[in-house]
PDB file of C-alpha atoms in Angstrom:
ATOM      1  CA  UNK A 602     -20.242 -16.903   2.045  1.00 49.00           C
ATOM      2  CA  UNK A 603     -22.402 -19.433   3.885  1.00 50.00           C
ATOM      3  CA  UNK A 604     -24.861 -19.520   0.983  1.00 54.00           C
ATOM      4  CA  UNK A 605     -21.984 -20.143  -1.437  1.00 67.00           C
ATOM      5  CA  UNK A 606     -20.736 -23.077   0.656  1.00 69.00           C
ATOM      6  CA  UNK A 607     -24.169 -24.674   0.768  1.00 74.00           C
ATOM      7  CA  UNK A 608     -24.615 -24.115  -2.938  1.00 76.00           C
ATOM      8  CA  UNK A 609     -21.392 -26.036  -3.620  1.00 73.00           C
ATOM      9  CA  UNK A 610     -22.470 -28.846  -1.299  1.00 74.00           C
ATOM     10  CA  UNK A 611     -25.866 -29.033  -2.995  1.00 81.00           C
ATOM     11  CA  UNK A 612     -24.160 -29.317  -6.382  1.00 78.00           C
ATOM     12  CA  UNK A 613     -21.991 -32.156  -5.072  1.00 75.00           C
ATOM     13  CA  UNK A 614     -25.017 -33.920  -3.632  1.00 81.00           C
ATOM     14  CA  UNK A 615     -26.655 -33.755  -7.060  1.00 88.00           C
ATOM     15  CA  UNK A 616     -23.811 -35.910  -8.470  1.00 86.00           C
ATOM     16  CA  UNK A 617     -24.452 -38.581  -5.825  1.00 82.00           C
ATOM     17  CA  UNK A 618     -28.209 -38.508  -6.400  1.00 87.00           C
ATOM     18  CA  UNK A 619     -27.700 -38.763 -10.169  1.00 91.00           C
ATOM     19  CA  UNK A 620     -25.529 -41.862  -9.787  1.00 89.00           C
ATOM     20  CA  UNK A 621     -28.058 -43.328  -7.364  1.00 86.00           C
ATOM     21  CA  UNK A 622     -30.900 -42.711  -9.841  1.00 90.00           C
ATOM     22  CA  UNK A 623     -28.957 -44.207 -12.770  1.00 91.00           C
ATOM     23  CA  UNK A 624     -28.380 -47.385 -10.768  1.00 89.00           C
ATOM     24  CA  UNK A 625     -31.946 -47.637  -9.448  1.00 87.00           C
ATOM     25  CA  UNK A 626     -33.373 -47.096 -12.933  1.00 89.00           C
ATOM     26  CA  UNK A 627     -30.922 -49.739 -14.252  1.00 87.00           C
ATOM     27  CA  UNK A 628     -29.435 -47.326 -16.788  1.00 90.00           C
ATOM     28  CA  UNK A 629     -26.023 -48.408 -15.466  1.00 87.00           C
ATOM     29  CA  UNK A 630     -25.340 -51.936 -14.230  1.00 81.00           C
ATOM     30  CA  UNK A 631     -23.278 -52.811 -11.161  1.00 72.00           C
ATOM     31  CA  UNK A 632     -20.094 -53.519 -13.159  1.00 78.00           C
ATOM     32  CA  UNK A 633     -20.020 -49.919 -14.404  1.00 83.00           C
ATOM     33  CA  UNK A 634     -18.884 -48.560 -11.045  1.00 76.00           C
ATOM     34  CA  UNK A 635     -15.783 -50.773 -11.159  1.00 76.00           C
ATOM     35  CA  UNK A 636     -14.938 -49.645 -14.702  1.00 84.00           C
ATOM     36  CA  UNK A 637     -15.459 -45.996 -13.840  1.00 86.00           C
ATOM     37  CA  UNK A 638     -13.301 -46.453 -10.732  1.00 78.00           C
ATOM     38  CA  UNK A 639     -10.429 -47.620 -12.934  1.00 81.00           C
ATOM     39  CA  UNK A 640     -10.928 -44.585 -15.167  1.00 86.00           C
ATOM     40  CA  UNK A 641     -10.889 -42.305 -12.136  1.00 82.00           C
ATOM     41  CA  UNK A 642      -7.686 -43.721 -10.623  1.00 78.00           C
ATOM     42  CA  UNK A 643      -5.693 -44.204 -13.812  1.00 83.00           C
ATOM     43  CA  UNK A 644      -6.664 -41.134 -15.835  1.00 85.00           C
ATOM     44  CA  UNK A 645      -8.665 -38.448 -14.056  1.00 85.00           C
ATOM     45  CA  UNK A 646      -6.777 -38.358 -10.726  1.00 80.00           C
ATOM     46  CA  UNK A 647      -3.308 -37.874 -12.292  1.00 85.00           C
ATOM     47  CA  UNK A 648      -4.586 -35.032 -14.479  1.00 86.00           C
ATOM     48  CA  UNK A 649      -6.295 -33.450 -11.462  1.00 81.00           C
ATOM     49  CA  UNK A 650      -3.042 -33.445  -9.468  1.00 78.00           C
ATOM     50  CA  UNK A 651      -0.982 -31.940 -12.299  1.00 85.00           C
ATOM     51  CA  UNK A 652      -3.670 -29.349 -12.930  1.00 83.00           C
ATOM     52  CA  UNK A 653      -3.548 -28.205  -9.276  1.00 76.00           C
ATOM     53  CA  UNK A 654       0.159 -27.337  -9.672  1.00 79.00           C
ATOM     54  CA  UNK A 655      -0.516 -24.639 -12.251  1.00 81.00           C
ATOM     55  CA  UNK A 656      -1.931 -21.966  -9.953  1.00 75.00           C
ATOM     56  CA  UNK A 657      -0.016 -18.774  -9.127  1.00 76.00           C
ATOM     57  CA  UNK A 658       3.049 -19.327  -6.908  1.00 74.00           C
ATOM     58  CA  UNK A 659       3.187 -17.266  -3.690  1.00 71.00           C
ATOM     59  CA  UNK A 660       6.664 -17.287  -2.120  1.00 71.00           C
ATOM     60  CA  UNK A 661       5.532 -15.941   1.249  1.00 66.00           C
ATOM     61  CA  UNK A 662       3.242 -18.939   1.698  1.00 73.00           C
ATOM     62  CA  UNK A 663       6.051 -21.521   1.746  1.00 80.00           C
ATOM     63  CA  UNK A 664       6.177 -21.529   5.561  1.00 84.00           C
ATOM     64  CA  UNK A 665       2.418 -22.093   5.647  1.00 85.00           C
ATOM     65  CA  UNK A 666       2.773 -24.962   3.203  1.00 84.00           C
ATOM     66  CA  UNK A 667       5.429 -26.646   5.353  1.00 89.00           C
ATOM     67  CA  UNK A 668       3.389 -26.166   8.541  1.00 92.00           C
ATOM     68  CA  UNK A 669       0.333 -27.584   6.783  1.00 92.00           C
ATOM     69  CA  UNK A 670       2.300 -30.703   5.873  1.00 92.00           C
ATOM     70  CA  UNK A 671       3.446 -31.078   9.495  1.00 93.00           C
ATOM     71  CA  UNK A 672      -0.122 -30.592  10.762  1.00 94.00           C
ATOM     72  CA  UNK A 673      -1.355 -33.169   8.283  1.00 94.00           C
ATOM     73  CA  UNK A 674       1.175 -35.746   9.467  1.00 94.00           C
ATOM     74  CA  UNK A 675       0.211 -34.960  13.066  1.00 94.00           C
ATOM     75  CA  UNK A 676      -3.462 -35.521  12.259  1.00 95.00           C
ATOM     76  CA  UNK A 677      -2.893 -38.946  10.678  1.00 94.00           C
ATOM     77  CA  UNK A 678      -0.577 -40.144  13.455  1.00 92.00           C
ATOM     78  CA  UNK A 679      -2.937 -38.933  16.168  1.00 92.00           C
ATOM     79  CA  UNK A 680      -6.049 -40.333  14.473  1.00 92.00           C
ATOM     80  CA  UNK A 681      -4.529 -43.748  13.903  1.00 90.00           C
ATOM     81  CA  UNK A 682      -3.171 -43.966  17.465  1.00 90.00           C
ATOM     82  CA  UNK A 683      -6.526 -43.026  19.030  1.00 90.00           C
ATOM     83  CA  UNK A 684      -8.599 -45.276  16.745  1.00 89.00           C
ATOM     84  CA  UNK A 685      -6.177 -48.182  17.178  1.00 86.00           C
ATOM     85  CA  UNK A 686      -7.107 -48.134  20.864  1.00 85.00           C
ATOM     86  CA  UNK A 687     -10.788 -47.317  20.357  1.00 82.00           C
ATOM     87  CA  UNK A 688     -12.071 -49.306  17.386  1.00 81.00           C
ATOM     88  CA  UNK A 689     -11.224 -52.875  18.508  1.00 77.00           C
ATOM     89  CA  UNK A 690     -13.188 -52.285  21.727  1.00 72.00           C
ATOM     90  CA  UNK A 691     -15.875 -50.264  19.989  1.00 67.00           C
ATOM     91  CA  UNK A 692     -16.459 -52.948  17.354  1.00 65.00           C
ATOM     92  CA  UNK A 693     -16.056 -55.742  19.935  1.00 58.00           C
ATOM     93  CA  UNK A 694     -13.425 -57.334  17.729  1.00 53.00           C
ATOM     94  CA  UNK A 695      -9.673 -57.729  18.034  1.00 45.00           C
ATOM     95  CA  UNK A 696      -9.353 -57.595  14.262  1.00 57.00           C
ATOM     96  CA  UNK A 697     -10.755 -54.455  12.641  1.00 72.00           C
ATOM     97  CA  UNK A 698     -10.460 -54.476   8.848  1.00 81.00           C
ATOM     98  CA  UNK A 699      -8.268 -51.751   7.247  1.00 84.00           C
ATOM     99  CA  UNK A 700     -11.214 -50.285   5.315  1.00 87.00           C
ATOM    100  CA  UNK A 701     -12.800 -49.302   8.656  1.00 89.00           C
ATOM    101  CA  UNK A 702      -9.684 -47.328   9.624  1.00 90.00           C
ATOM    102  CA  UNK A 703      -9.649 -45.710   6.183  1.00 91.00           C
ATOM    103  CA  UNK A 704     -13.306 -44.690   6.483  1.00 92.00           C
ATOM    104  CA  UNK A 705     -12.689 -43.038   9.866  1.00 93.00           C
ATOM    105  CA  UNK A 706      -9.306 -41.413   9.188  1.00 93.00           C
ATOM    106  CA  UNK A 707      -9.176 -40.348   5.526  1.00 93.00           C
ATOM    107  CA  UNK A 708     -11.525 -37.448   4.852  1.00 93.00           C
ATOM    108  CA  UNK A 709     -12.517 -35.828   1.582  1.00 87.00           C
ATOM    109  CA  UNK A 710      -9.571 -33.387   1.573  1.00 87.00           C
ATOM    110  CA  UNK A 711      -9.248 -33.510  -2.213  1.00 74.00           C
ATOM    111  CA  UNK A 712     -12.685 -33.473  -3.791  1.00 67.00           C
ATOM    112  CA  UNK A 713     -14.614 -31.405  -1.256  1.00 76.00           C
ATOM    113  CA  UNK A 714     -11.499 -29.723   0.087  1.00 80.00           C
ATOM    114  CA  UNK A 715     -10.639 -27.998  -3.175  1.00 74.00           C
ATOM    115  CA  UNK A 716     -14.246 -26.832  -3.473  1.00 72.00           C
ATOM    116  CA  UNK A 717     -14.797 -25.525   0.074  1.00 80.00           C
ATOM    117  CA  UNK A 718     -11.474 -24.048   1.260  1.00 83.00           C
ATOM    118  CA  UNK A 719     -11.297 -21.291  -1.408  1.00 77.00           C
ATOM    119  CA  UNK A 720     -14.732 -20.083  -0.303  1.00 76.00           C
ATOM    120  CA  UNK A 721     -13.622 -19.791   3.327  1.00 83.00           C
ATOM    121  CA  UNK A 722      -9.941 -18.869   2.975  1.00 83.00           C
ATOM    122  CA  UNK A 723      -9.503 -17.531  -0.587  1.00 73.00           C
ATOM    123  CA  UNK A 724      -6.263 -18.402  -2.477  1.00 66.00           C
ATOM    124  CA  UNK A 725      -4.305 -19.442   0.614  1.00 70.00           C
ATOM    125  CA  UNK A 726      -7.012 -21.977   1.366  1.00 75.00           C
ATOM    126  CA  UNK A 727      -6.392 -23.692  -1.952  1.00 74.00           C
ATOM    127  CA  UNK A 728      -2.622 -23.612  -1.431  1.00 76.00           C
ATOM    128  CA  UNK A 729      -2.793 -25.172   2.030  1.00 84.00           C
ATOM    129  CA  UNK A 730      -5.367 -27.703   0.778  1.00 84.00           C
ATOM    130  CA  UNK A 731      -2.841 -28.858  -1.828  1.00 79.00           C
ATOM    131  CA  UNK A 732      -0.295 -29.394   0.967  1.00 84.00           C
ATOM    132  CA  UNK A 733      -2.712 -31.481   3.012  1.00 90.00           C
ATOM    133  CA  UNK A 734      -3.826 -33.384  -0.051  1.00 84.00           C
ATOM    134  CA  UNK A 735      -0.185 -34.222  -0.854  1.00 82.00           C
ATOM    135  CA  UNK A 736       0.142 -36.001   2.501  1.00 88.00           C
ATOM    136  CA  UNK A 737      -3.221 -37.672   1.875  1.00 89.00           C
ATOM    137  CA  UNK A 738      -1.956 -39.039  -1.440  1.00 81.00           C
ATOM    138  CA  UNK A 739       1.325 -40.146   0.141  1.00 83.00           C
ATOM    139  CA  UNK A 740      -0.364 -42.105   2.931  1.00 87.00           C
ATOM    140  CA  UNK A 741      -3.569 -43.237   1.256  1.00 87.00           C
ATOM    141  CA  UNK A 742      -2.015 -44.728  -1.864  1.00 80.00           C
ATOM    142  CA  UNK A 743       0.586 -46.597   0.184  1.00 80.00           C
ATOM    143  CA  UNK A 744      -0.719 -47.631   3.610  1.00 82.00           C
ATOM    144  CA  UNK A 745      -4.425 -46.875   3.213  1.00 81.00           C
ATOM    145  CA  UNK A 746      -5.003 -48.537  -0.132  1.00 78.00           C
ATOM    146  CA  UNK A 747      -2.267 -51.160   0.228  1.00 74.00           C
ATOM    147  CA  UNK A 748      -3.657 -52.682   3.420  1.00 72.00           C
ATOM    148  CA  UNK A 749      -7.211 -52.748   2.062  1.00 78.00           C
ATOM    149  CA  UNK A 750      -6.143 -54.633  -1.055  1.00 69.00           C
ATOM    150  CA  UNK A 751      -3.791 -56.949   0.885  1.00 68.00           C
ATOM    151  CA  UNK A 752      -4.446 -56.882   4.669  1.00 64.00           C
ATOM    152  CA  UNK A 753      -1.664 -59.396   5.359  1.00 59.00           C
ATOM    153  CA  UNK A 754       1.073 -57.395   3.670  1.00 64.00           C
ATOM    154  CA  UNK A 755       3.656 -56.119   6.209  1.00 64.00           C
ATOM    155  CA  UNK A 756       3.471 -52.381   6.795  1.00 63.00           C
ATOM    156  CA  UNK A 757       7.214 -51.970   6.254  1.00 66.00           C
ATOM    157  CA  UNK A 758       6.820 -53.291   2.702  1.00 64.00           C
ATOM    158  CA  UNK A 759       4.332 -50.535   1.875  1.00 64.00           C
ATOM    159  CA  UNK A 760       6.773 -47.829   2.989  1.00 64.00           C
ATOM    160  CA  UNK A 761       9.906 -49.151   1.309  1.00 68.00           C
ATOM    161  CA  UNK A 762      11.547 -46.568  -1.000  1.00 71.00           C
ATOM    162  CA  UNK A 763      11.139 -48.990  -3.892  1.00 69.00           C
ATOM    163  CA  UNK A 764       7.416 -49.243  -3.213  1.00 65.00           C
ATOM    164  CA  UNK A 765       7.031 -45.464  -2.991  1.00 66.00           C
ATOM    165  CA  UNK A 766       8.976 -44.890  -6.203  1.00 68.00           C
ATOM    166  CA  UNK A 767       6.911 -47.480  -8.060  1.00 69.00           C
ATOM    167  CA  UNK A 768       3.623 -45.885  -6.976  1.00 69.00           C
ATOM    168  CA  UNK A 769       2.428 -43.768  -9.889  1.00 76.00           C
ATOM    169  CA  UNK A 770       0.125 -41.591  -7.774  1.00 74.00           C
ATOM    170  CA  UNK A 771       2.900 -40.753  -5.300  1.00 73.00           C
ATOM    171  CA  UNK A 772       5.256 -39.798  -8.128  1.00 81.00           C
ATOM    172  CA  UNK A 773       2.620 -37.579  -9.710  1.00 82.00           C
ATOM    173  CA  UNK A 774       1.914 -35.931  -6.338  1.00 77.00           C
ATOM    174  CA  UNK A 775       5.607 -35.124  -5.912  1.00 80.00           C
ATOM    175  CA  UNK A 776       5.762 -33.876  -9.490  1.00 85.00           C
ATOM    176  CA  UNK A 777       2.798 -31.569  -8.901  1.00 81.00           C
ATOM    177  CA  UNK A 778       4.521 -30.004  -5.867  1.00 77.00           C
ATOM    178  CA  UNK A 779       7.731 -29.502  -7.863  1.00 85.00           C
ATOM    179  CA  UNK A 780       5.820 -27.960 -10.763  1.00 85.00           C
ATOM    180  CA  UNK A 781       4.114 -25.542  -8.374  1.00 81.00           C
ATOM    181  CA  UNK A 782       7.476 -24.250  -7.092  1.00 80.00           C
ATOM    182  CA  UNK A 783       9.151 -23.997 -10.521  1.00 85.00           C
ATOM    183  CA  UNK A 784       9.063 -20.515 -12.106  1.00 82.00           C
ATOM    184  CA  UNK A 785       7.182 -21.484 -15.235  1.00 83.00           C
ATOM    185  CA  UNK A 786       3.733 -22.697 -16.197  1.00 88.00           C
ATOM    186  CA  UNK A 787       2.438 -24.776 -19.081  1.00 89.00           C
ATOM    187  CA  UNK A 788       1.106 -23.008 -22.187  1.00 90.00           C
ATOM    188  CA  UNK A 789      -2.516 -21.942 -21.909  1.00 87.00           C
ATOM    189  CA  UNK A 790      -3.910 -24.620 -24.192  1.00 90.00           C
ATOM    190  CA  UNK A 791      -2.251 -27.399 -22.141  1.00 90.00           C
ATOM    191  CA  UNK A 792      -3.419 -25.885 -18.849  1.00 88.00           C
ATOM    192  CA  UNK A 793      -6.986 -25.694 -20.129  1.00 90.00           C
ATOM    193  CA  UNK A 794      -6.863 -29.353 -21.187  1.00 89.00           C
ATOM    194  CA  UNK A 795      -5.420 -30.418 -17.833  1.00 86.00           C
ATOM    195  CA  UNK A 796      -8.132 -28.544 -15.972  1.00 85.00           C
ATOM    196  CA  UNK A 797     -10.805 -30.085 -18.197  1.00 87.00           C
ATOM    197  CA  UNK A 798      -9.655 -33.595 -17.291  1.00 85.00           C
ATOM    198  CA  UNK A 799      -9.088 -32.665 -13.637  1.00 80.00           C
ATOM    199  CA  UNK A 800     -12.546 -31.112 -13.364  1.00 81.00           C
ATOM    200  CA  UNK A 801     -14.007 -34.583 -13.885  1.00 84.00           C
ATOM    201  CA  UNK A 802     -12.631 -35.680 -10.496  1.00 79.00           C
ATOM    202  CA  UNK A 803     -15.419 -34.438  -8.249  1.00 77.00           C
ATOM    203  CA  UNK A 804     -18.468 -35.335 -10.369  1.00 84.00           C
ATOM    204  CA  UNK A 805     -17.107 -38.730 -11.400  1.00 85.00           C
ATOM    205  CA  UNK A 806     -16.062 -39.823  -7.894  1.00 79.00           C
ATOM    206  CA  UNK A 807     -19.392 -38.805  -6.363  1.00 79.00           C
ATOM    207  CA  UNK A 808     -21.298 -40.290  -9.294  1.00 86.00           C
ATOM    208  CA  UNK A 809     -19.540 -43.605  -8.537  1.00 82.00           C
ATOM    209  CA  UNK A 810     -20.617 -43.342  -4.898  1.00 75.00           C
ATOM    210  CA  UNK A 811     -24.178 -42.855  -6.125  1.00 79.00           C
ATOM    211  CA  UNK A 812     -23.914 -45.917  -8.365  1.00 83.00           C
ATOM    212  CA  UNK A 813     -22.646 -48.026  -5.475  1.00 73.00           C
ATOM    213  CA  UNK A 814     -25.359 -46.908  -3.072  1.00 73.00           C
ATOM    214  CA  UNK A 815     -27.976 -47.242  -5.821  1.00 78.00           C
ATOM    215  CA  UNK A 816     -27.972 -51.017  -5.418  1.00 71.00           C
ATOM    216  CA  UNK A 817     -29.370 -50.497  -1.891  1.00 68.00           C
ATOM    217  CA  UNK A 818     -32.699 -49.215  -0.723  1.00 68.00           C
ATOM    218  CA  UNK A 819     -32.630 -46.059   1.399  1.00 70.00           C
ATOM    219  CA  UNK A 820     -33.510 -48.117   4.487  1.00 71.00           C
ATOM    220  CA  UNK A 821     -30.763 -50.631   3.717  1.00 65.00           C
ATOM    221  CA  UNK A 822     -28.266 -47.788   3.560  1.00 68.00           C
ATOM    222  CA  UNK A 823     -28.783 -47.175   7.277  1.00 68.00           C
ATOM    223  CA  UNK A 824     -29.358 -50.819   8.213  1.00 72.00           C
ATOM    224  CA  UNK A 825     -25.848 -51.877   7.156  1.00 74.00           C
ATOM    225  CA  UNK A 826     -24.134 -52.831  10.410  1.00 79.00           C
ATOM    226  CA  UNK A 827     -21.700 -50.217  11.640  1.00 83.00           C
ATOM    227  CA  UNK A 828     -22.686 -47.379   9.285  1.00 88.00           C
ATOM    228  CA  UNK A 829     -24.114 -45.002  11.906  1.00 89.00           C
ATOM    229  CA  UNK A 830     -21.425 -45.576  14.594  1.00 90.00           C
ATOM    230  CA  UNK A 831     -18.573 -45.251  12.087  1.00 91.00           C
ATOM    231  CA  UNK A 832     -20.167 -42.155  10.560  1.00 93.00           C
ATOM    232  CA  UNK A 833     -20.370 -40.509  13.982  1.00 93.00           C
ATOM    233  CA  UNK A 834     -16.750 -41.414  14.704  1.00 93.00           C
ATOM    234  CA  UNK A 835     -15.696 -39.857  11.390  1.00 95.00           C
ATOM    235  CA  UNK A 836     -17.799 -36.694  11.689  1.00 95.00           C
ATOM    236  CA  UNK A 837     -17.760 -35.972  15.443  1.00 95.00           C
ATOM    237  CA  UNK A 838     -15.131 -37.873  17.409  1.00 94.00           C
ATOM    238  CA  UNK A 839     -12.087 -37.593  15.116  1.00 94.00           C
ATOM    239  CA  UNK A 840     -12.464 -33.886  14.232  1.00 94.00           C
ATOM    240  CA  UNK A 841     -13.373 -33.130  17.874  1.00 95.00           C
ATOM    241  CA  UNK A 842     -10.099 -34.591  19.152  1.00 94.00           C
ATOM    242  CA  UNK A 843      -8.135 -32.804  16.434  1.00 95.00           C
ATOM    243  CA  UNK A 844      -9.840 -29.489  17.238  1.00 95.00           C
ATOM    244  CA  UNK A 845      -8.705 -29.720  20.869  1.00 95.00           C
ATOM    245  CA  UNK A 846      -5.135 -30.378  19.707  1.00 95.00           C
ATOM    246  CA  UNK A 847      -5.269 -27.382  17.341  1.00 95.00           C
ATOM    247  CA  UNK A 848      -6.414 -25.132  20.191  1.00 94.00           C
ATOM    248  CA  UNK A 849      -3.207 -25.958  22.064  1.00 93.00           C
ATOM    249  CA  UNK A 850      -0.869 -25.220  19.146  1.00 92.00           C
ATOM    250  CA  UNK A 851       0.604 -21.671  18.826  1.00 92.00           C
ATOM    251  CA  UNK A 852       0.148 -21.438  15.054  1.00 91.00           C
ATOM    252  CA  UNK A 853      -1.461 -18.975  12.653  1.00 90.00           C
ATOM    253  CA  UNK A 854      -5.248 -19.190  12.905  1.00 91.00           C
ATOM    254  CA  UNK A 855      -5.683 -19.527   9.138  1.00 90.00           C
ATOM    255  CA  UNK A 856      -3.313 -22.502   8.941  1.00 92.00           C
ATOM    256  CA  UNK A 857      -5.199 -24.206  11.787  1.00 94.00           C
ATOM    257  CA  UNK A 858      -8.568 -23.253  10.309  1.00 93.00           C
ATOM    258  CA  UNK A 859      -7.824 -24.860   6.950  1.00 93.00           C
ATOM    259  CA  UNK A 860      -6.574 -28.012   8.689  1.00 94.00           C
ATOM    260  CA  UNK A 861      -9.708 -28.306  10.819  1.00 95.00           C
ATOM    261  CA  UNK A 862     -12.109 -27.725   7.928  1.00 94.00           C
ATOM    262  CA  UNK A 863     -10.355 -30.382   5.832  1.00 94.00           C
ATOM    263  CA  UNK A 864     -10.339 -33.027   8.555  1.00 94.00           C
ATOM    264  CA  UNK A 865     -13.927 -32.336   9.604  1.00 94.00           C
ATOM    265  CA  UNK A 866     -15.073 -33.360   6.127  1.00 92.00           C
ATOM    266  CA  UNK A 867     -16.906 -36.589   5.263  1.00 91.00           C
ATOM    267  CA  UNK A 868     -15.150 -39.849   4.575  1.00 92.00           C
ATOM    268  CA  UNK A 869     -13.169 -39.742   1.326  1.00 89.00           C
ATOM    269  CA  UNK A 870     -15.176 -40.984  -1.634  1.00 81.00           C
ATOM    270  CA  UNK A 871     -12.043 -42.842  -2.752  1.00 83.00           C
ATOM    271  CA  UNK A 872     -12.742 -45.220   0.136  1.00 87.00           C
ATOM    272  CA  UNK A 873     -15.837 -46.428  -1.679  1.00 83.00           C
ATOM    273  CA  UNK A 874     -13.908 -46.642  -4.945  1.00 80.00           C
ATOM    274  CA  UNK A 875     -11.102 -48.741  -3.430  1.00 84.00           C
ATOM    275  CA  UNK A 876     -13.532 -50.958  -1.512  1.00 84.00           C
ATOM    276  CA  UNK A 877     -15.442 -51.641  -4.729  1.00 78.00           C
ATOM    277  CA  UNK A 878     -12.273 -52.315  -6.660  1.00 79.00           C
ATOM    278  CA  UNK A 879     -10.858 -54.735  -4.050  1.00 78.00           C
ATOM    279  CA  UNK A 880     -14.128 -56.305  -2.944  1.00 79.00           C
ATOM    280  CA  UNK A 881     -13.514 -55.340   0.706  1.00 79.00           C
ATOM    281  CA  UNK A 882     -16.904 -54.476   2.260  1.00 82.00           C
ATOM    282  CA  UNK A 883     -18.027 -52.153  -0.583  1.00 82.00           C
ATOM    283  CA  UNK A 884     -21.554 -51.779   0.822  1.00 82.00           C
ATOM    284  CA  UNK A 885     -20.254 -50.552   4.167  1.00 87.00           C
ATOM    285  CA  UNK A 886     -17.779 -48.178   2.510  1.00 87.00           C
ATOM    286  CA  UNK A 887     -20.341 -46.674   0.125  1.00 83.00           C
ATOM    287  CA  UNK A 888     -22.887 -46.325   2.931  1.00 87.00           C
ATOM    288  CA  UNK A 889     -20.456 -44.544   5.286  1.00 90.00           C
ATOM    289  CA  UNK A 890     -19.331 -42.190   2.507  1.00 87.00           C
ATOM    290  CA  UNK A 891     -22.945 -41.381   1.657  1.00 83.00           C
ATOM    291  CA  UNK A 892     -24.120 -40.908   5.265  1.00 88.00           C
ATOM    292  CA  UNK A 893     -21.113 -38.775   6.285  1.00 90.00           C
ATOM    293  CA  UNK A 894     -21.645 -36.591   3.210  1.00 83.00           C
ATOM    294  CA  UNK A 895     -25.252 -36.032   4.280  1.00 81.00           C
ATOM    295  CA  UNK A 896     -24.158 -35.297   7.857  1.00 88.00           C
ATOM    296  CA  UNK A 897     -21.737 -32.713   6.528  1.00 85.00           C
ATOM    297  CA  UNK A 898     -24.668 -30.532   5.477  1.00 78.00           C
ATOM    298  CA  UNK A 899     -25.883 -30.454   9.079  1.00 85.00           C
ATOM    299  CA  UNK A 900     -22.491 -29.952  10.713  1.00 90.00           C
ATOM    300  CA  UNK A 901     -21.037 -27.300   8.404  1.00 85.00           C
ATOM    301  CA  UNK A 902     -22.444 -24.317  10.385  1.00 84.00           C
ATOM    302  CA  UNK A 903     -20.841 -25.723  13.548  1.00 89.00           C
ATOM    303  CA  UNK A 904     -17.517 -26.318  11.780  1.00 90.00           C
ATOM    304  CA  UNK A 905     -17.367 -22.795  10.364  1.00 87.00           C
ATOM    305  CA  UNK A 906     -18.276 -21.314  13.757  1.00 87.00           C
ATOM    306  CA  UNK A 907     -15.500 -23.251  15.494  1.00 92.00           C
ATOM    307  CA  UNK A 908     -12.895 -21.757  13.134  1.00 90.00           C
ATOM    308  CA  UNK A 909     -13.152 -18.420  14.953  1.00 88.00           C
ATOM    309  CA  UNK A 910     -11.825 -20.043  18.138  1.00 91.00           C
ATOM    310  CA  UNK A 911      -8.588 -21.305  16.542  1.00 87.00           C
TER     311      UNK A 911
END
């Protein structure tokens, strides 16, 4: 199983390296990452969410799904509360930009999550990953993305029912959950087409990260101020605090294991996409995503070993 996990991670790393090479060799120019980001958010992501709803429905797993959603909400509330106290002092600033919070809090629950959890937890891993990813979509495409694009927008405006209803990604996420519960599935030819579009999610998002980091030298990737500290916060501090909380909760070990694996993952590659799209510190975002992804290779044995204690 360990070899399978590392094989998946190596395949994902190849996408990043390919994007990096295309940018360094000037096959793709810098404006291509912005165009591909639009394609990812407006076409590929919606198809990926709908495609995830077409797997086999397991009635007995409903309680696990609900607990996963609660655990996910707990993680985001806890992470934000801790980092709200830590980051302003850590960065020696009273004003920490929203993209920094996003980089530390939002992990790669979707792209890497859907690839890794089935290897460790079989079908239930995928099911619980969908639940966690639903909360990710709900929070990221409202608060996370909204504050990055407009830092001065009041938080209450982002969570208004009208705002949530008008958010296409949120609506599609809700639709995918409803479709999963309904007792019918799309015809085979439609399902195959949905999966074909959805399968572009992982390679395209990581290819974009490679394009963004390709404008930097390898040394510059680590010289960008704040990359190493923020990467350590994302990969060690945040999952470490969450692991301690999970130890104290009297829940099924598999439910807690999936939650820990998902939130011990590298910073979400969508952070780099949104930073590029909004012009909010794209170099920092791409660098943190790249460095945390590399760190994930080193920390995966520790993460998988810690699961046995939950």
